[in-house]
């Protein structure tokens, strides 16, 4: 995206957070140091904002005080070897497994317009619905990258607890766990009730009722 100080570009539409009422997020990624125009989703007031540094930006509408968030963190380059085989890239644990709050039941993944998907012990690749580069769990959203996430489901054969390890393989637009932005290579052990915002879609990780 190219902008100028005299003619700032429109950053994108803001949508309400699935978890926090009254908080809105723009999924398009801004370039640090550039100026943009934001339209408030509540009162339609338009105002300028400058993306400062590499961080999650939080601004308020000057008219109605609505909180709007967007990311000014540039996309990290992915080496060619990792781009061809994203599942092999080096990862870092952002949230570790907590045995005191373990998931004792199977889980499901759901999003608007999609029947809940049962998550059995195996590895799933999650990404845009693309027949040329298919994923195990496919999302009909052009803002989602191909083969973007990896979800590893394991079960302890003795305690029968489940572990759900989510890893961000690659993405063009920001991906959020609840309100925390993830970067490529981040891994998180999911807990029931977590939301994953990817593209224009919000996935809900929830306990499967027996």
mmCIF file of C-alpha atoms in Angstrom:
data_model
loop_
_atom_site.group_PDB
_atom_site.id
_atom_site.type_symbol
_atom_site.label_atom_id
_atom_site.label_comp_id
_atom_site.label_asym_id
_atom_site.label_seq_id
_atom_site.Cartn_x
_atom_site.Cartn_y
_atom_site.Cartn_z
ATOM 1 C CA UNK A 1 0.000 0.000 0.000
ATOM 2 C CA UNK A 2 1.411 3.428 -0.934
ATOM 3 C CA UNK A 3 0.434 6.667 0.742
ATOM 4 C CA UNK A 4 1.598 10.265 0.975
ATOM 5 C CA UNK A 5 1.406 12.802 3.737
ATOM 6 C CA UNK A 6 -0.733 15.082 1.589
ATOM 7 C CA UNK A 7 -3.060 12.329 0.455
ATOM 8 C CA UNK A 8 -3.403 9.675 3.180
ATOM 9 C CA UNK A 9 -4.935 6.346 2.135
ATOM 10 C CA UNK A 10 -8.045 4.758 3.607
ATOM 11 C CA UNK A 11 -6.784 2.024 5.939
ATOM 12 C CA UNK A 12 -9.779 -0.322 5.906
ATOM 13 C CA UNK A 13 -13.106 -1.177 7.494
ATOM 14 C CA UNK A 14 -13.221 -1.746 11.234
ATOM 15 C CA UNK A 15 -15.190 -4.674 12.641
ATOM 16 C CA UNK A 16 -16.190 -5.289 16.247
ATOM 17 C CA UNK A 17 -14.093 -7.653 18.338
ATOM 18 C CA UNK A 18 -15.725 -11.039 18.917
ATOM 19 C CA UNK A 19 -14.639 -11.007 22.565
ATOM 20 C CA UNK A 20 -14.659 -7.344 23.644
ATOM 21 C CA UNK A 21 -17.817 -5.345 23.038
ATOM 22 C CA UNK A 22 -17.216 -1.790 21.872
ATOM 23 C CA UNK A 23 -13.690 -2.494 20.613
ATOM 24 C CA UNK A 24 -13.140 -2.466 16.840
ATOM 25 C CA UNK A 25 -10.244 -3.771 14.786
ATOM 26 C CA UNK A 26 -8.936 -3.122 11.267
ATOM 27 C CA UNK A 27 -7.277 -6.213 9.782
ATOM 28 C CA UNK A 28 -5.303 -4.427 7.046
ATOM 29 C CA UNK A 29 -1.668 -3.956 8.040
ATOM 30 C CA UNK A 30 -0.296 -0.388 8.061
ATOM 31 C CA UNK A 31 3.205 0.729 7.129
ATOM 32 C CA UNK A 32 5.106 2.384 10.005
ATOM 33 C CA UNK A 33 5.515 6.142 9.527
ATOM 34 C CA UNK A 34 2.623 6.425 7.047
ATOM 35 C CA UNK A 35 -0.540 8.458 7.523
ATOM 36 C CA UNK A 36 -3.975 6.913 6.984
ATOM 37 C CA UNK A 37 -7.655 7.780 7.114
ATOM 38 C CA UNK A 38 -9.888 5.756 9.447
ATOM 39 C CA UNK A 39 -13.685 5.753 9.367
ATOM 40 C CA UNK A 40 -15.389 5.191 12.705
ATOM 41 C CA UNK A 41 -17.783 2.208 12.433
ATOM 42 C CA UNK A 42 -20.156 3.772 14.960
ATOM 43 C CA UNK A 43 -20.582 7.395 13.858
ATOM 44 C CA UNK A 44 -18.882 7.297 10.380
ATOM 45 C CA UNK A 45 -16.562 10.161 11.405
ATOM 46 C CA UNK A 46 -13.347 10.094 9.358
ATOM 47 C CA UNK A 47 -10.035 11.095 10.917
ATOM 48 C CA UNK A 48 -6.328 10.756 10.246
ATOM 49 C CA UNK A 49 -3.869 8.535 12.092
ATOM 50 C CA UNK A 50 -0.147 7.898 11.745
ATOM 51 C CA UNK A 51 1.249 4.386 12.185
ATOM 52 C CA UNK A 52 4.114 4.828 14.625
ATOM 53 C CA UNK A 53 6.858 2.215 14.904
ATOM 54 C CA UNK A 54 6.196 -1.533 14.864
ATOM 55 C CA UNK A 55 3.339 -2.084 17.276
ATOM 56 C CA UNK A 56 -0.368 -2.584 17.792
ATOM 57 C CA UNK A 57 -1.933 0.875 17.440
ATOM 58 C CA UNK A 58 -4.970 1.959 19.464
ATOM 59 C CA UNK A 59 -6.820 5.141 18.485
ATOM 60 C CA UNK A 60 -10.126 6.686 19.509
ATOM 61 C CA UNK A 61 -12.678 8.415 17.350
ATOM 62 C CA UNK A 62 -12.546 12.164 18.125
ATOM 63 C CA UNK A 63 -16.327 12.397 17.829
ATOM 64 C CA UNK A 64 -17.717 9.395 19.761
ATOM 65 C CA UNK A 65 -14.587 8.004 21.496
ATOM 66 C CA UNK A 66 -14.915 4.533 19.942
ATOM 67 C CA UNK A 67 -11.726 2.478 20.383
ATOM 68 C CA UNK A 68 -10.211 1.216 17.107
ATOM 69 C CA UNK A 69 -7.122 -1.012 16.863
ATOM 70 C CA UNK A 70 -4.855 -1.773 13.931
ATOM 71 C CA UNK A 71 -1.383 -3.173 13.428
ATOM 72 C CA UNK A 72 1.595 -1.238 12.127
ATOM 73 C CA UNK A 73 3.903 -4.221 12.378
ATOM 74 C CA UNK A 74 5.423 -5.007 8.965
ATOM 75 C CA UNK A 75 5.339 -8.518 7.593
ATOM 76 C CA UNK A 76 8.496 -10.427 8.449
ATOM 77 C CA UNK A 77 10.240 -11.890 5.370
ATOM 78 C CA UNK A 78 9.972 -15.656 5.044
ATOM 79 C CA UNK A 79 12.983 -17.525 3.629
ATOM 80 C CA UNK A 80 12.250 -19.389 0.401
ATOM 81 C CA UNK A 81 12.877 -22.771 2.009
ATOM 82 C CA UNK A 82 10.330 -22.018 4.721
ATOM 83 C CA UNK A 83 7.800 -20.594 2.258
ATOM 84 C CA UNK A 84 7.773 -23.856 0.297
ATOM 85 C CA UNK A 85 7.488 -25.982 3.462
ATOM 86 C CA UNK A 86 5.910 -23.750 6.136
ATOM 87 C CA UNK A 87 5.270 -26.645 8.513
ATOM 88 C CA UNK A 88 9.039 -26.980 9.096
ATOM 89 C CA UNK A 89 9.721 -23.404 10.231
ATOM 90 C CA UNK A 90 11.190 -22.676 13.645
ATOM 91 C CA UNK A 91 8.604 -21.813 16.282
ATOM 92 C CA UNK A 92 8.533 -20.110 19.674
ATOM 93 C CA UNK A 93 6.078 -20.878 22.481
ATOM 94 C CA UNK A 94 3.984 -17.826 23.397
ATOM 95 C CA UNK A 95 1.661 -19.622 25.834
ATOM 96 C CA UNK A 96 2.806 -22.829 27.505
ATOM 97 C CA UNK A 97 0.709 -25.825 28.441
ATOM 98 C CA UNK A 98 -0.863 -25.433 31.879
ATOM 99 C CA UNK A 99 -1.674 -28.802 33.499
ATOM 100 C CA UNK A 100 -3.788 -27.065 36.154
ATOM 101 C CA UNK A 101 -6.222 -25.815 33.511
ATOM 102 C CA UNK A 102 -5.983 -28.774 31.173
ATOM 103 C CA UNK A 103 -8.562 -29.549 28.539
ATOM 104 C CA UNK A 104 -10.232 -32.735 29.706
ATOM 105 C CA UNK A 105 -12.727 -33.008 26.862
ATOM 106 C CA UNK A 106 -12.507 -33.012 23.058
ATOM 107 C CA UNK A 107 -12.829 -29.628 21.387
ATOM 108 C CA UNK A 108 -14.439 -28.032 18.367
ATOM 109 C CA UNK A 109 -13.560 -25.170 16.044
ATOM 110 C CA UNK A 110 -16.355 -23.035 14.636
ATOM 111 C CA UNK A 111 -16.990 -19.716 12.916
ATOM 112 C CA UNK A 112 -20.058 -17.933 11.495
ATOM 113 C CA UNK A 113 -21.703 -19.918 8.726
ATOM 114 C CA UNK A 114 -19.680 -23.059 9.491
ATOM 115 C CA UNK A 115 -20.848 -26.196 11.280
ATOM 116 C CA UNK A 116 -18.540 -26.899 14.278
ATOM 117 C CA UNK A 117 -15.587 -29.094 13.358
ATOM 118 C CA UNK A 118 -14.652 -31.846 15.811
ATOM 119 C CA UNK A 119 -10.918 -31.844 16.566
ATOM 120 C CA UNK A 120 -9.591 -35.388 16.822
ATOM 121 C CA UNK A 121 -5.983 -36.240 17.821
ATOM 122 C CA UNK A 122 -3.994 -35.410 14.666
ATOM 123 C CA UNK A 123 -2.384 -32.416 12.935
ATOM 124 C CA UNK A 124 -4.543 -29.950 11.012
ATOM 125 C CA UNK A 125 -3.468 -27.245 8.572
ATOM 126 C CA UNK A 126 -5.854 -24.261 8.525
ATOM 127 C CA UNK A 127 -6.009 -21.809 5.642
ATOM 128 C CA UNK A 128 -7.886 -20.213 2.790
ATOM 129 C CA UNK A 129 -10.136 -22.455 0.741
ATOM 130 C CA UNK A 130 -7.924 -22.974 -2.324
ATOM 131 C CA UNK A 131 -8.110 -26.146 -4.455
ATOM 132 C CA UNK A 132 -4.561 -25.582 -5.756
ATOM 133 C CA UNK A 133 -3.070 -25.552 -2.241
ATOM 134 C CA UNK A 134 -5.668 -27.185 0.035
ATOM 135 C CA UNK A 135 -5.738 -27.128 3.814
ATOM 136 C CA UNK A 136 -7.353 -29.630 6.191
ATOM 137 C CA UNK A 137 -9.635 -26.930 7.575
ATOM 138 C CA UNK A 138 -10.611 -24.507 4.816
ATOM 139 C CA UNK A 139 -11.935 -20.978 5.334
ATOM 140 C CA UNK A 140 -13.796 -19.176 2.539
ATOM 141 C CA UNK A 141 -12.114 -15.815 3.180
ATOM 142 C CA UNK A 142 -9.794 -14.166 0.639
ATOM 143 C CA UNK A 143 -8.046 -12.262 3.447
ATOM 144 C CA UNK A 144 -6.773 -15.572 4.897
ATOM 145 C CA UNK A 145 -3.445 -16.928 3.674
ATOM 146 C CA UNK A 146 -3.054 -20.411 2.222
ATOM 147 C CA UNK A 147 -1.958 -22.999 4.822
ATOM 148 C CA UNK A 148 -1.708 -20.268 7.454
ATOM 149 C CA UNK A 149 -2.052 -22.135 10.773
ATOM 150 C CA UNK A 150 -1.085 -25.537 12.127
ATOM 151 C CA UNK A 151 -3.116 -27.135 14.932
ATOM 152 C CA UNK A 152 -1.637 -30.182 16.652
ATOM 153 C CA UNK A 153 -4.122 -32.171 18.755
ATOM 154 C CA UNK A 154 -2.706 -34.774 21.146
ATOM 155 C CA UNK A 155 -4.188 -36.829 23.975
ATOM 156 C CA UNK A 156 -2.422 -38.244 27.021
ATOM 157 C CA UNK A 157 -3.137 -42.005 26.949
ATOM 158 C CA UNK A 158 -3.095 -42.227 30.776
ATOM 159 C CA UNK A 159 -4.614 -38.973 32.048
ATOM 160 C CA UNK A 160 -6.716 -38.580 28.878
ATOM 161 C CA UNK A 161 -6.091 -34.834 28.852
ATOM 162 C CA UNK A 162 -6.031 -33.075 25.498
ATOM 163 C CA UNK A 163 -3.436 -30.611 24.256
ATOM 164 C CA UNK A 164 -4.142 -28.214 21.389
ATOM 165 C CA UNK A 165 -1.004 -26.483 20.062
ATOM 166 C CA UNK A 166 -1.664 -23.737 17.492
ATOM 167 C CA UNK A 167 1.230 -22.387 15.384
ATOM 168 C CA UNK A 168 1.145 -19.443 12.980
ATOM 169 C CA UNK A 169 2.970 -20.599 9.840
ATOM 170 C CA UNK A 170 2.485 -17.605 7.572
ATOM 171 C CA UNK A 171 0.109 -14.706 7.042
ATOM 172 C CA UNK A 172 -0.347 -11.547 4.989
ATOM 173 C CA UNK A 173 -2.819 -9.829 7.318
ATOM 174 C CA UNK A 174 -2.616 -9.739 11.135
ATOM 175 C CA UNK A 175 -3.711 -12.801 13.132
ATOM 176 C CA UNK A 176 -4.923 -12.364 16.711
ATOM 177 C CA UNK A 177 -5.434 -14.732 19.626
ATOM 178 C CA UNK A 178 -8.177 -12.876 21.475
ATOM 179 C CA UNK A 179 -6.675 -9.331 21.360
ATOM 180 C CA UNK A 180 -2.994 -10.359 21.173
ATOM 181 C CA UNK A 181 -1.338 -10.239 17.765
ATOM 182 C CA UNK A 182 0.724 -13.263 16.737
ATOM 183 C CA UNK A 183 3.791 -13.277 14.520
ATOM 184 C CA UNK A 184 4.973 -16.040 12.249
ATOM 185 C CA UNK A 185 6.462 -18.893 14.262
ATOM 186 C CA UNK A 186 4.438 -18.190 17.430
ATOM 187 C CA UNK A 187 2.882 -21.242 19.101
ATOM 188 C CA UNK A 188 0.110 -21.203 21.709
ATOM 189 C CA UNK A 189 -1.549 -23.928 23.731
ATOM 190 C CA UNK A 190 -5.243 -23.183 23.285
ATOM 191 C CA UNK A 191 -7.807 -23.017 26.069
ATOM 192 C CA UNK A 192 -11.563 -23.379 25.778
ATOM 193 C CA UNK A 193 -13.130 -20.049 24.819
ATOM 194 C CA UNK A 194 -10.139 -18.716 22.876
ATOM 195 C CA UNK A 195 -10.872 -16.778 19.689
ATOM 196 C CA UNK A 196 -8.546 -16.672 16.686
ATOM 197 C CA UNK A 197 -9.082 -13.741 14.326
ATOM 198 C CA UNK A 198 -7.665 -14.478 10.881
ATOM 199 C CA UNK A 199 -8.479 -12.325 7.846
ATOM 200 C CA UNK A 200 -12.112 -11.250 8.200
ATOM 201 C CA UNK A 201 -13.035 -14.438 10.101
ATOM 202 C CA UNK A 202 -13.109 -15.147 13.836
ATOM 203 C CA UNK A 203 -12.678 -18.787 14.867
ATOM 204 C CA UNK A 204 -14.008 -19.977 18.229
ATOM 205 C CA UNK A 205 -12.173 -22.774 20.036
ATOM 206 C CA UNK A 206 -14.639 -24.420 22.400
ATOM 207 C CA UNK A 207 -15.257 -27.546 24.420
ATOM 208 C CA UNK A 208 -17.240 -30.272 22.702
ATOM 209 C CA UNK A 209 -20.259 -31.181 24.789
ATOM 210 C CA UNK A 210 -20.439 -34.883 25.528
#
